[in-house]
mmCIF file of C-alpha atoms in Angstrom:
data_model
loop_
_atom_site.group_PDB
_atom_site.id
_atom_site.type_symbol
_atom_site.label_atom_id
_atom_site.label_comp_id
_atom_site.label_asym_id
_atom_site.label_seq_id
_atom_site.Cartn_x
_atom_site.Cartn_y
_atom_site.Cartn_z
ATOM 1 C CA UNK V 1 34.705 -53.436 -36.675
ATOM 2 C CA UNK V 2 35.971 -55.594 -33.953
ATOM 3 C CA UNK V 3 38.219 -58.839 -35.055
ATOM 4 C CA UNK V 4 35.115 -60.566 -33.183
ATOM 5 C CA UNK V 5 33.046 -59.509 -36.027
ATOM 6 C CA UNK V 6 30.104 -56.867 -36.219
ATOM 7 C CA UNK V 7 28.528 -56.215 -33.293
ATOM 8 C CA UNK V 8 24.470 -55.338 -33.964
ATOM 9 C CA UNK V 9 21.200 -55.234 -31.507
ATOM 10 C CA UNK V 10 18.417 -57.508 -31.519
ATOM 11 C CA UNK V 11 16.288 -54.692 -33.357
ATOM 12 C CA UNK V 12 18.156 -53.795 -35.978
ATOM 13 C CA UNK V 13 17.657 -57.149 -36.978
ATOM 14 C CA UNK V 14 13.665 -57.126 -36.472
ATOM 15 C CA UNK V 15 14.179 -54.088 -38.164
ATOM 16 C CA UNK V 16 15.685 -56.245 -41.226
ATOM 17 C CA UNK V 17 13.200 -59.187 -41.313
ATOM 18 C CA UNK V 18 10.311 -57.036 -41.049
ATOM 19 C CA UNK V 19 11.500 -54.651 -43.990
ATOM 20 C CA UNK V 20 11.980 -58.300 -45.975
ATOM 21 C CA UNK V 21 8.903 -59.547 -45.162
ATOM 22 C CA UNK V 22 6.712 -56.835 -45.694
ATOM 23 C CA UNK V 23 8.273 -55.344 -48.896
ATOM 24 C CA UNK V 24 8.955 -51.472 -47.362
ATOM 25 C CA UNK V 25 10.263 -49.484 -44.524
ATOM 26 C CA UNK V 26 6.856 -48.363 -44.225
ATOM 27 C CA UNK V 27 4.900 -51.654 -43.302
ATOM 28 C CA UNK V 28 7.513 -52.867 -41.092
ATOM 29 C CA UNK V 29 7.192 -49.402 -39.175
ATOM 30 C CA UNK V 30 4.258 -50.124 -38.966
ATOM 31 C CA UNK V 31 5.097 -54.075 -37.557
ATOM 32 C CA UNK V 32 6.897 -52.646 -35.728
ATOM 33 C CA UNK V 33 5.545 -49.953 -33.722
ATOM 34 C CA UNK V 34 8.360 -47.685 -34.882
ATOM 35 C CA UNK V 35 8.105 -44.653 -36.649
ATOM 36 C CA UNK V 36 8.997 -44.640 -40.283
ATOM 37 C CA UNK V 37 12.640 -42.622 -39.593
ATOM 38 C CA UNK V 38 13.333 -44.776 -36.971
ATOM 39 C CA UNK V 39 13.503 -47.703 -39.291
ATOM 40 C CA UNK V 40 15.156 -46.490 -41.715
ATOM 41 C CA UNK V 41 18.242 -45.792 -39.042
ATOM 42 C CA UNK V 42 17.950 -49.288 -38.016
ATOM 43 C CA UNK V 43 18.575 -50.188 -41.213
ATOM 44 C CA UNK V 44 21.303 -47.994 -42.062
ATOM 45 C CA UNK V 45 23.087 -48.391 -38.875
ATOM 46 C CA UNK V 46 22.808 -52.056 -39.618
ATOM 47 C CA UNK V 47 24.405 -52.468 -43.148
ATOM 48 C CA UNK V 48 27.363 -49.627 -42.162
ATOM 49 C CA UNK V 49 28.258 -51.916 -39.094
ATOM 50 C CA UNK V 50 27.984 -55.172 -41.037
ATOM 51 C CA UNK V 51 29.988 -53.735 -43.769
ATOM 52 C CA UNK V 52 27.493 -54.778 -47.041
ATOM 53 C CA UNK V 53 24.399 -53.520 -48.609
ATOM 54 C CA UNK V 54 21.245 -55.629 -47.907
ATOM 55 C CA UNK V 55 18.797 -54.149 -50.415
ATOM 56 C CA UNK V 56 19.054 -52.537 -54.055
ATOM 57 C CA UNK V 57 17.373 -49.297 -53.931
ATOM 58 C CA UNK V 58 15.252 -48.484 -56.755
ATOM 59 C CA UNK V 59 13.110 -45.445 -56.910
ATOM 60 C CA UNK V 60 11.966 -45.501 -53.318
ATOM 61 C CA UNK V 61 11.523 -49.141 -53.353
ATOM 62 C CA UNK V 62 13.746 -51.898 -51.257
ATOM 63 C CA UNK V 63 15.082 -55.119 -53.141
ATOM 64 C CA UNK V 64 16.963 -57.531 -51.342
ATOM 65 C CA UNK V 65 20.107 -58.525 -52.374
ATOM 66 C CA UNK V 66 21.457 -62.271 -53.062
ATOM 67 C CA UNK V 67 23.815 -61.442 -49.494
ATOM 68 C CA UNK V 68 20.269 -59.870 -47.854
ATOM 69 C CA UNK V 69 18.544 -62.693 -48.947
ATOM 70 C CA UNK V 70 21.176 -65.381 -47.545
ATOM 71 C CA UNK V 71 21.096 -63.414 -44.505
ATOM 72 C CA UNK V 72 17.247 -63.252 -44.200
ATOM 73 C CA UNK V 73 17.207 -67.066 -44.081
ATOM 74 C CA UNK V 74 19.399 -67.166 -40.856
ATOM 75 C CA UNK V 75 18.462 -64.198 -39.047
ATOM 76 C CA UNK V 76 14.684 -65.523 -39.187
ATOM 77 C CA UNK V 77 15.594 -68.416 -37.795
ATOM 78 C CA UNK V 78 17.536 -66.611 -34.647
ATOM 79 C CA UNK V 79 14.658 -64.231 -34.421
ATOM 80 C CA UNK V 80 12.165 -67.961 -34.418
ATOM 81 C CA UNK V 81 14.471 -69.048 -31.491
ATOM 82 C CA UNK V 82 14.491 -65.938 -29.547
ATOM 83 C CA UNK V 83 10.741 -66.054 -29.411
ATOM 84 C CA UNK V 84 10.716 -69.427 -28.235
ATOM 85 C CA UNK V 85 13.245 -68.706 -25.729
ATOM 86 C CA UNK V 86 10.953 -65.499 -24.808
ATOM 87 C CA UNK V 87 8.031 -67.854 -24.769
ATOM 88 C CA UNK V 88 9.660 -70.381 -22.185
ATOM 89 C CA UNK V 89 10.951 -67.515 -20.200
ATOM 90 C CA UNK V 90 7.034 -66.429 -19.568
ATOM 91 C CA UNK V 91 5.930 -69.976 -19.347
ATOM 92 C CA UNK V 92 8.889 -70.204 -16.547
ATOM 93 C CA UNK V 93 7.853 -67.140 -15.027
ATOM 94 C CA UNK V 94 3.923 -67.937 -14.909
ATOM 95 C CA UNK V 95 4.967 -71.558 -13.588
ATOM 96 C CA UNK V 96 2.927 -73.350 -16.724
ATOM 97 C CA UNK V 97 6.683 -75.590 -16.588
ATOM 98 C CA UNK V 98 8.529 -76.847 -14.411
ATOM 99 C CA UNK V 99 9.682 -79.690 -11.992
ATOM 100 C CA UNK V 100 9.228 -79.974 -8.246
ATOM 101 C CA UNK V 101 11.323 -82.745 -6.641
ATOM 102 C CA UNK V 102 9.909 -84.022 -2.570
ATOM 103 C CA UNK V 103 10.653 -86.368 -0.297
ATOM 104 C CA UNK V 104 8.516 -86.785 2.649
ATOM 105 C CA UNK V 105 7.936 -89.796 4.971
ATOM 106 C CA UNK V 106 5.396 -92.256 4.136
ATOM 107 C CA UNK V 107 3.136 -91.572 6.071
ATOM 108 C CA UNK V 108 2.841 -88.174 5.709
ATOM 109 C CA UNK V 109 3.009 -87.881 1.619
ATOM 110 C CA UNK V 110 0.250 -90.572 2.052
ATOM 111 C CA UNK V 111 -2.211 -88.730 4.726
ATOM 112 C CA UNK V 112 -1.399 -85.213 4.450
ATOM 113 C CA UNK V 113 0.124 -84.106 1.327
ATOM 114 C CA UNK V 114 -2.390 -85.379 -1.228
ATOM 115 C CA UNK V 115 -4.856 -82.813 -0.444
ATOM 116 C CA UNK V 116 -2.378 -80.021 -0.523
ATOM 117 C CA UNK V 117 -1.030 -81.632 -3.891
ATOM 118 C CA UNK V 118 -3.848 -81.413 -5.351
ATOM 119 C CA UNK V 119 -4.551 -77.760 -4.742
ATOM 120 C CA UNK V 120 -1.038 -76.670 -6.047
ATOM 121 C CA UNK V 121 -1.350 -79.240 -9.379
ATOM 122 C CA UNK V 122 -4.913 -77.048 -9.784
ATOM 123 C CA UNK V 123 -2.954 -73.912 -9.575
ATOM 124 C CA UNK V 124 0.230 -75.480 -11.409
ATOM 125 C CA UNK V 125 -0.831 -77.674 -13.931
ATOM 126 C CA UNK V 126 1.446 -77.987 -16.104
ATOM 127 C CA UNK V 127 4.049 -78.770 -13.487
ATOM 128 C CA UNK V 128 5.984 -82.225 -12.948
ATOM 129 C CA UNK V 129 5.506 -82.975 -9.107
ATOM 130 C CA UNK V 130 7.831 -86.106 -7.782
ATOM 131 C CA UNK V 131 7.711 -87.186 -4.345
ATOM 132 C CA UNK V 132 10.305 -89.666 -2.990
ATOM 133 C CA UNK V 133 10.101 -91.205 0.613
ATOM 134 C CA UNK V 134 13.678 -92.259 2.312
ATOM 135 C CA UNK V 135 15.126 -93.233 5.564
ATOM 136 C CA UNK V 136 15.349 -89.673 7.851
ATOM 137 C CA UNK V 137 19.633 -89.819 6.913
ATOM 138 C CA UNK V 138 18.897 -90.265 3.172
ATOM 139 C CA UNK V 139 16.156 -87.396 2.988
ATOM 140 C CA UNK V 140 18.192 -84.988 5.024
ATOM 141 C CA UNK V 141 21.420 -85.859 2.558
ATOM 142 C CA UNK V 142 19.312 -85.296 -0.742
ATOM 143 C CA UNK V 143 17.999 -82.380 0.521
ATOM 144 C CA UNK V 144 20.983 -80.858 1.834
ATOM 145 C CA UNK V 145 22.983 -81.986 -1.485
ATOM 146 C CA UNK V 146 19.922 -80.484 -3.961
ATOM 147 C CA UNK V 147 19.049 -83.964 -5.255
ATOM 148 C CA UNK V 148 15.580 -82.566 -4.574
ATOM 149 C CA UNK V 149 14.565 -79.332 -4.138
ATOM 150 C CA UNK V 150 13.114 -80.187 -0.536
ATOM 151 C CA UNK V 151 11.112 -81.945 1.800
ATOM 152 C CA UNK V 152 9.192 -82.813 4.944
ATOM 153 C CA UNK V 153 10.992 -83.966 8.103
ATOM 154 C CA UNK V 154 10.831 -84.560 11.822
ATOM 155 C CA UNK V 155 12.456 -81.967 14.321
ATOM 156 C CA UNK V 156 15.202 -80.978 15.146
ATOM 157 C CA UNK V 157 17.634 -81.374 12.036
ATOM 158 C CA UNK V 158 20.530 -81.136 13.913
ATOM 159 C CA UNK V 159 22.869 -80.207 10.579
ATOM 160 C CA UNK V 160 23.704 -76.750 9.563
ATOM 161 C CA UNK V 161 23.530 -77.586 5.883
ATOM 162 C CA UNK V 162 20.025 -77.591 6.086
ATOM 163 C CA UNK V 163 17.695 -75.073 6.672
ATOM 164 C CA UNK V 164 13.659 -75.881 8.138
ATOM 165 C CA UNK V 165 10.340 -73.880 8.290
ATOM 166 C CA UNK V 166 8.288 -75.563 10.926
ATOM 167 C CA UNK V 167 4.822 -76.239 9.267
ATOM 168 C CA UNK V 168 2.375 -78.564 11.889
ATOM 169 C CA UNK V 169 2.573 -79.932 14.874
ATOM 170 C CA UNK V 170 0.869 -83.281 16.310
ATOM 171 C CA UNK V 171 0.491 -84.990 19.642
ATOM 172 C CA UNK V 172 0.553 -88.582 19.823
ATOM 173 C CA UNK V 173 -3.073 -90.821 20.161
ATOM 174 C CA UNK V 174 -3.526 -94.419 20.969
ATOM 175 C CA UNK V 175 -5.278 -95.722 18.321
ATOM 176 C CA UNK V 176 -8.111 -98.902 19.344
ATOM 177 C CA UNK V 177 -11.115 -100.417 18.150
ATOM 178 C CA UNK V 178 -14.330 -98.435 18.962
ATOM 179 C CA UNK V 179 -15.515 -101.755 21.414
ATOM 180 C CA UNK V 180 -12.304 -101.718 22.982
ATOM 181 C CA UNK V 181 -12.980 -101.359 26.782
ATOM 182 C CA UNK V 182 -10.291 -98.724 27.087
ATOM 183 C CA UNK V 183 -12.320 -96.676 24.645
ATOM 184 C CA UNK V 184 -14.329 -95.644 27.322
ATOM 185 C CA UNK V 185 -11.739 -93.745 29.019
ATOM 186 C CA UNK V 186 -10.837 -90.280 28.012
ATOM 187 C CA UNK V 187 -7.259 -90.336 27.781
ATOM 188 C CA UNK V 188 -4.444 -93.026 28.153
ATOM 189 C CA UNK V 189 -0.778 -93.477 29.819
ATOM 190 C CA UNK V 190 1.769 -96.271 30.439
ATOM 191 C CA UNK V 191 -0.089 -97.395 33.622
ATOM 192 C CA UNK V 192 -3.305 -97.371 31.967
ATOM 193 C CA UNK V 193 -1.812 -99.858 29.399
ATOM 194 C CA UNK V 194 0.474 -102.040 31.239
ATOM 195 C CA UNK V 195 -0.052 -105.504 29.955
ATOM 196 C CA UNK V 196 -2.190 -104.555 27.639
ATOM 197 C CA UNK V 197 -0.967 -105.828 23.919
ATOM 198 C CA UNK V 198 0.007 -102.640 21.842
ATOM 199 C CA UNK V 199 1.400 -102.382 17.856
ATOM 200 C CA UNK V 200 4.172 -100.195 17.790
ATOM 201 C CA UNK V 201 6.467 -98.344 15.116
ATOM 202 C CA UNK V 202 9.878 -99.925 15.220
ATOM 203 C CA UNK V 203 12.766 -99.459 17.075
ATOM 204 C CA UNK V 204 14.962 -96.873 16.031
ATOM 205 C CA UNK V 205 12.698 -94.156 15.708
ATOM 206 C CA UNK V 206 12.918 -91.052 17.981
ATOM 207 C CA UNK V 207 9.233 -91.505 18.339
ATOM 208 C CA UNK V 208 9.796 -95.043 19.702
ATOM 209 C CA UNK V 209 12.744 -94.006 21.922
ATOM 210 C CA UNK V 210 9.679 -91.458 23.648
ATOM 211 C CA UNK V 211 7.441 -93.817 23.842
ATOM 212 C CA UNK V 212 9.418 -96.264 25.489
ATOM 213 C CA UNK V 213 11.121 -93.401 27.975
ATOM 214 C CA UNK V 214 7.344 -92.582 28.866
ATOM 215 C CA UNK V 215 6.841 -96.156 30.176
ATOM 216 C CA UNK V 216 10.224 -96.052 31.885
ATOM 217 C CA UNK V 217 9.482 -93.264 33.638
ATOM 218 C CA UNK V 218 6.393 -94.677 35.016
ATOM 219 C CA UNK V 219 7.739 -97.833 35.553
ATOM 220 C CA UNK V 220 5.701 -99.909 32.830
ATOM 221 C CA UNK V 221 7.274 -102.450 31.029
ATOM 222 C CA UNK V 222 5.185 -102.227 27.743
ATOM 223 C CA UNK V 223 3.711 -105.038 26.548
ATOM 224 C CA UNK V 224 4.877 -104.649 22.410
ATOM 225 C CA UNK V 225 2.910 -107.927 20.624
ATOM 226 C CA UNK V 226 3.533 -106.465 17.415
ATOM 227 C CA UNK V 227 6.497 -103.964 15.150
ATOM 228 C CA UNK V 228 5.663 -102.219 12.289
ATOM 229 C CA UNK V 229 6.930 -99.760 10.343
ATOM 230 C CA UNK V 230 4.292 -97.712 8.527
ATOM 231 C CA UNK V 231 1.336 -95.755 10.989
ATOM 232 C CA UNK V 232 -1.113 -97.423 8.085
ATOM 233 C CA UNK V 233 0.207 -100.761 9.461
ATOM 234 C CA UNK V 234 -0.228 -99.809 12.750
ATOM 235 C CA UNK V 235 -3.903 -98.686 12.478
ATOM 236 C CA UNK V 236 -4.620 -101.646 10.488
ATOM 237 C CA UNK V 237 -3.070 -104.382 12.647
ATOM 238 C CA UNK V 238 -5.337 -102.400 15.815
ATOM 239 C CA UNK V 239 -8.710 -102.389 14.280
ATOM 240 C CA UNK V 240 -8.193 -106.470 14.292
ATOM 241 C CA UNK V 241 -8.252 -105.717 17.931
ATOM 242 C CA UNK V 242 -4.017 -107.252 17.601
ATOM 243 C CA UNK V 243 -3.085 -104.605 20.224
ATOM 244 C CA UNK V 244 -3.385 -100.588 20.953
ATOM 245 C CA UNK V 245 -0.971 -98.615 18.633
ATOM 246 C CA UNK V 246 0.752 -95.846 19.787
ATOM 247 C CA UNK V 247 1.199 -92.867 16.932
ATOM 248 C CA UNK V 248 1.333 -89.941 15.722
ATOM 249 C CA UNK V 249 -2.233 -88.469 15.449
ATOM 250 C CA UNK V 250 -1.906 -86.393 12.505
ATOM 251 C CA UNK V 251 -0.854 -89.259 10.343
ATOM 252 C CA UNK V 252 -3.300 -91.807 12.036
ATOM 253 C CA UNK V 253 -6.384 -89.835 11.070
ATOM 254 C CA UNK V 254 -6.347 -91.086 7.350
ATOM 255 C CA UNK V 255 -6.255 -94.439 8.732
ATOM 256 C CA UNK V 256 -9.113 -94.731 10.819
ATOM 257 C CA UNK V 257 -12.492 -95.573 9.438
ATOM 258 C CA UNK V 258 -15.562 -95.964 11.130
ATOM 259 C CA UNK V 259 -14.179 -99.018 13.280
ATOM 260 C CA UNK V 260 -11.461 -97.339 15.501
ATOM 261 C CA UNK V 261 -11.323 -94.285 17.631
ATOM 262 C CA UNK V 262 -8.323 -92.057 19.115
ATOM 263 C CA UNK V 263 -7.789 -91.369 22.572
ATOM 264 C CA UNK V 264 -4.786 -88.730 23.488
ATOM 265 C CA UNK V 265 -1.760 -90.707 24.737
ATOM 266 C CA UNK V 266 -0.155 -88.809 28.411
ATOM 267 C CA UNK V 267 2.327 -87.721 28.959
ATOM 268 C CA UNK V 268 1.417 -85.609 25.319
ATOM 269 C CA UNK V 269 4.799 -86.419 22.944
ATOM 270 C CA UNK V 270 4.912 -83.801 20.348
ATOM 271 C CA UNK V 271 5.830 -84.665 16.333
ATOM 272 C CA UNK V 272 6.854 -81.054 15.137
ATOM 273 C CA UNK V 273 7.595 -81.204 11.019
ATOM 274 C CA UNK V 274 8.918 -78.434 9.087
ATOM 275 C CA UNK V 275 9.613 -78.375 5.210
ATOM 276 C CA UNK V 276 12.959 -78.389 4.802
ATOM 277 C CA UNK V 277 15.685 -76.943 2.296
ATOM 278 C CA UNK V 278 19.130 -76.657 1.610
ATOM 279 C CA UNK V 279 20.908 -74.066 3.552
ATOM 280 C CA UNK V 280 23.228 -73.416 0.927
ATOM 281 C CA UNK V 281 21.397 -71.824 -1.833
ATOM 282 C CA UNK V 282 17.829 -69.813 -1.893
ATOM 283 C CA UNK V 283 15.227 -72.293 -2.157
ATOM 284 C CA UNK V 284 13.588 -72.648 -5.732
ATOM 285 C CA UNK V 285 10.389 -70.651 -6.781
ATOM 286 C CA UNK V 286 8.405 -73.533 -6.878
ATOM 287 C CA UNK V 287 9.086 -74.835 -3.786
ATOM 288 C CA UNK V 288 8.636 -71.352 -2.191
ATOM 289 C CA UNK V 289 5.131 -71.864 -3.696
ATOM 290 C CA UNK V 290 4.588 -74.853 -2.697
ATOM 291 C CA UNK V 291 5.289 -74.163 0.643
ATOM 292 C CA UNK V 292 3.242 -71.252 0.802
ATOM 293 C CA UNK V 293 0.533 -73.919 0.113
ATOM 294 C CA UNK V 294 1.203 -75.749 2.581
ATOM 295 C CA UNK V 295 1.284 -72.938 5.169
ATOM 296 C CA UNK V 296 -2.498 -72.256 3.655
ATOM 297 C CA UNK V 297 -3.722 -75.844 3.852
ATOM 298 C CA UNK V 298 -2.514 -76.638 7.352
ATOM 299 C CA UNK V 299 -3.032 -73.283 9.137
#
């Protein structure tokens, strides 16, 4: 025996507690799925390593002793624990627990992720879902620093810590009310708008900085009566007939309603997203799965 103390498998000691609890060799062979001879090694291996006996034997029978019985107590409670550990280990495995952690602009977790959220919570119910929504710098930090597992940004990244799987792509619509008298046209462009009021996302944005190129290059000063910061904003402020907004038309469409209508904005400015992970580490199972539901939903 090692000065660590005895060292004994998990089913010699099944092969203990079921020999307690059903009162023979026999019946916990049978517990077991062993064969009678194969218990009765268990057994014997098990009290020459430990160095004790564990049962009296009288005339065929098996009485515990007082140390078998003080023993009992414990090792049913390790063998309780190992099943519960077993039990969370399928329950992990099955995803019935677990916690995802997203972030995702606004926008998006508010026009394009609920469906897909709800599809995954019907596969995964029992998991905790939490989605966050940052400034682009602060999302791309948590993600890249596994403050959550991952999450939904513009292209390109631009940071090697990170690692992307593009997912949808959208052109960009001007958004006005259906009576608008540019509604009748089929598309629109900086000389189509010029002086005409528009709502537009703030400055800072690389969406903005497009926008505003596009007009430079055709030599329109754009006429900006209102900022905003959220595409819902946006859509709202334009179906008071406050100005044409200028957005992303994948995010717009949950903003719509029956009083506005899209019209494609040229020259066509692509929003590419991708879900995004840490580059440093294999991305969790469930947000592999969650992704994968994504890639179904948007296809």
């Amino acid at each position: 025996m090692s000065n660590d103390g005895p060292d004994f498998g998990l089913r010699a000691l099944r092969a203990f507690h079921a020999i307690v609890k059903t009162g023979s060799v026999t019946a916990a062979a049978t517990d077991m799925g062993l064969t009678q001879p194969a218990v009765s090694r268990l057994l014997a291996q098990f009290e020459q390593t430990i160095g004790f006996d564990l049962f009296y034997r009288d005339k065929g029978r098996l009485v515990p002793t007082p140390d078998g019985l003080l023993l009992f107590d414990e090792v049913d409670l390790a063998l309780g624990n190992v099943e519960r550990v077993r039990a969370l280990v399928r329950d992990i495995a099955d995803f019935r627990v677990g916690q995802l952690r997203l972030v995702a602009p606004p926008s998006f977790a508010e026009g394009v992720l609920p469906d897909i959220i709800d599809r995954f919570l019907t596969r995964f119910p029992k998991v905790h879902l939490t989605i966050d929504s940052r400034s682009v710098e602060t999302a791309k930090t948590l993600i890249a620093t596994r403050a959550v597992d991952g999450g939904f940004l513009k292209l390109p990244l631009d940071r090697p810590d990170l690692t992307s799987v593009p997912v949808i792509s959208s052109g960009t619509v001007c958004v006005l009310p259906a009576d608008h008298p540019l509604a009748a046209r089929a598309w629109l462009d900086p000389k189509t708008l010029k002086g005409v009021p528009l709502v537009l996302l703030g400055l800072g944005r690389l969406s903005r900085a497009h926008i505003d190129a596009a007009f430079a290059r055709a030599g329109v000063r754009p006429e900006v009566r209102v900022e905003t910061h959220t595409i819902g904003s946006a859509c709202a402020l334009a179906a008071r007939g406050i100005g044409i907004s200028i957005v992303n038309e994948m995010l717009a469409r949950s903003y719509l309603g029956d009083r506005l209508v899209v019209r494609p904005f040229r020259p066509d400015l692509r929003h590419d997203y991708a879900f995004v992970t840490s580059s440093l580490v294999t991305p969790s199972r469930l947000a592999q799965e969650f992704l994968l539901e994504v890639q179904r939903s948007l296809v």
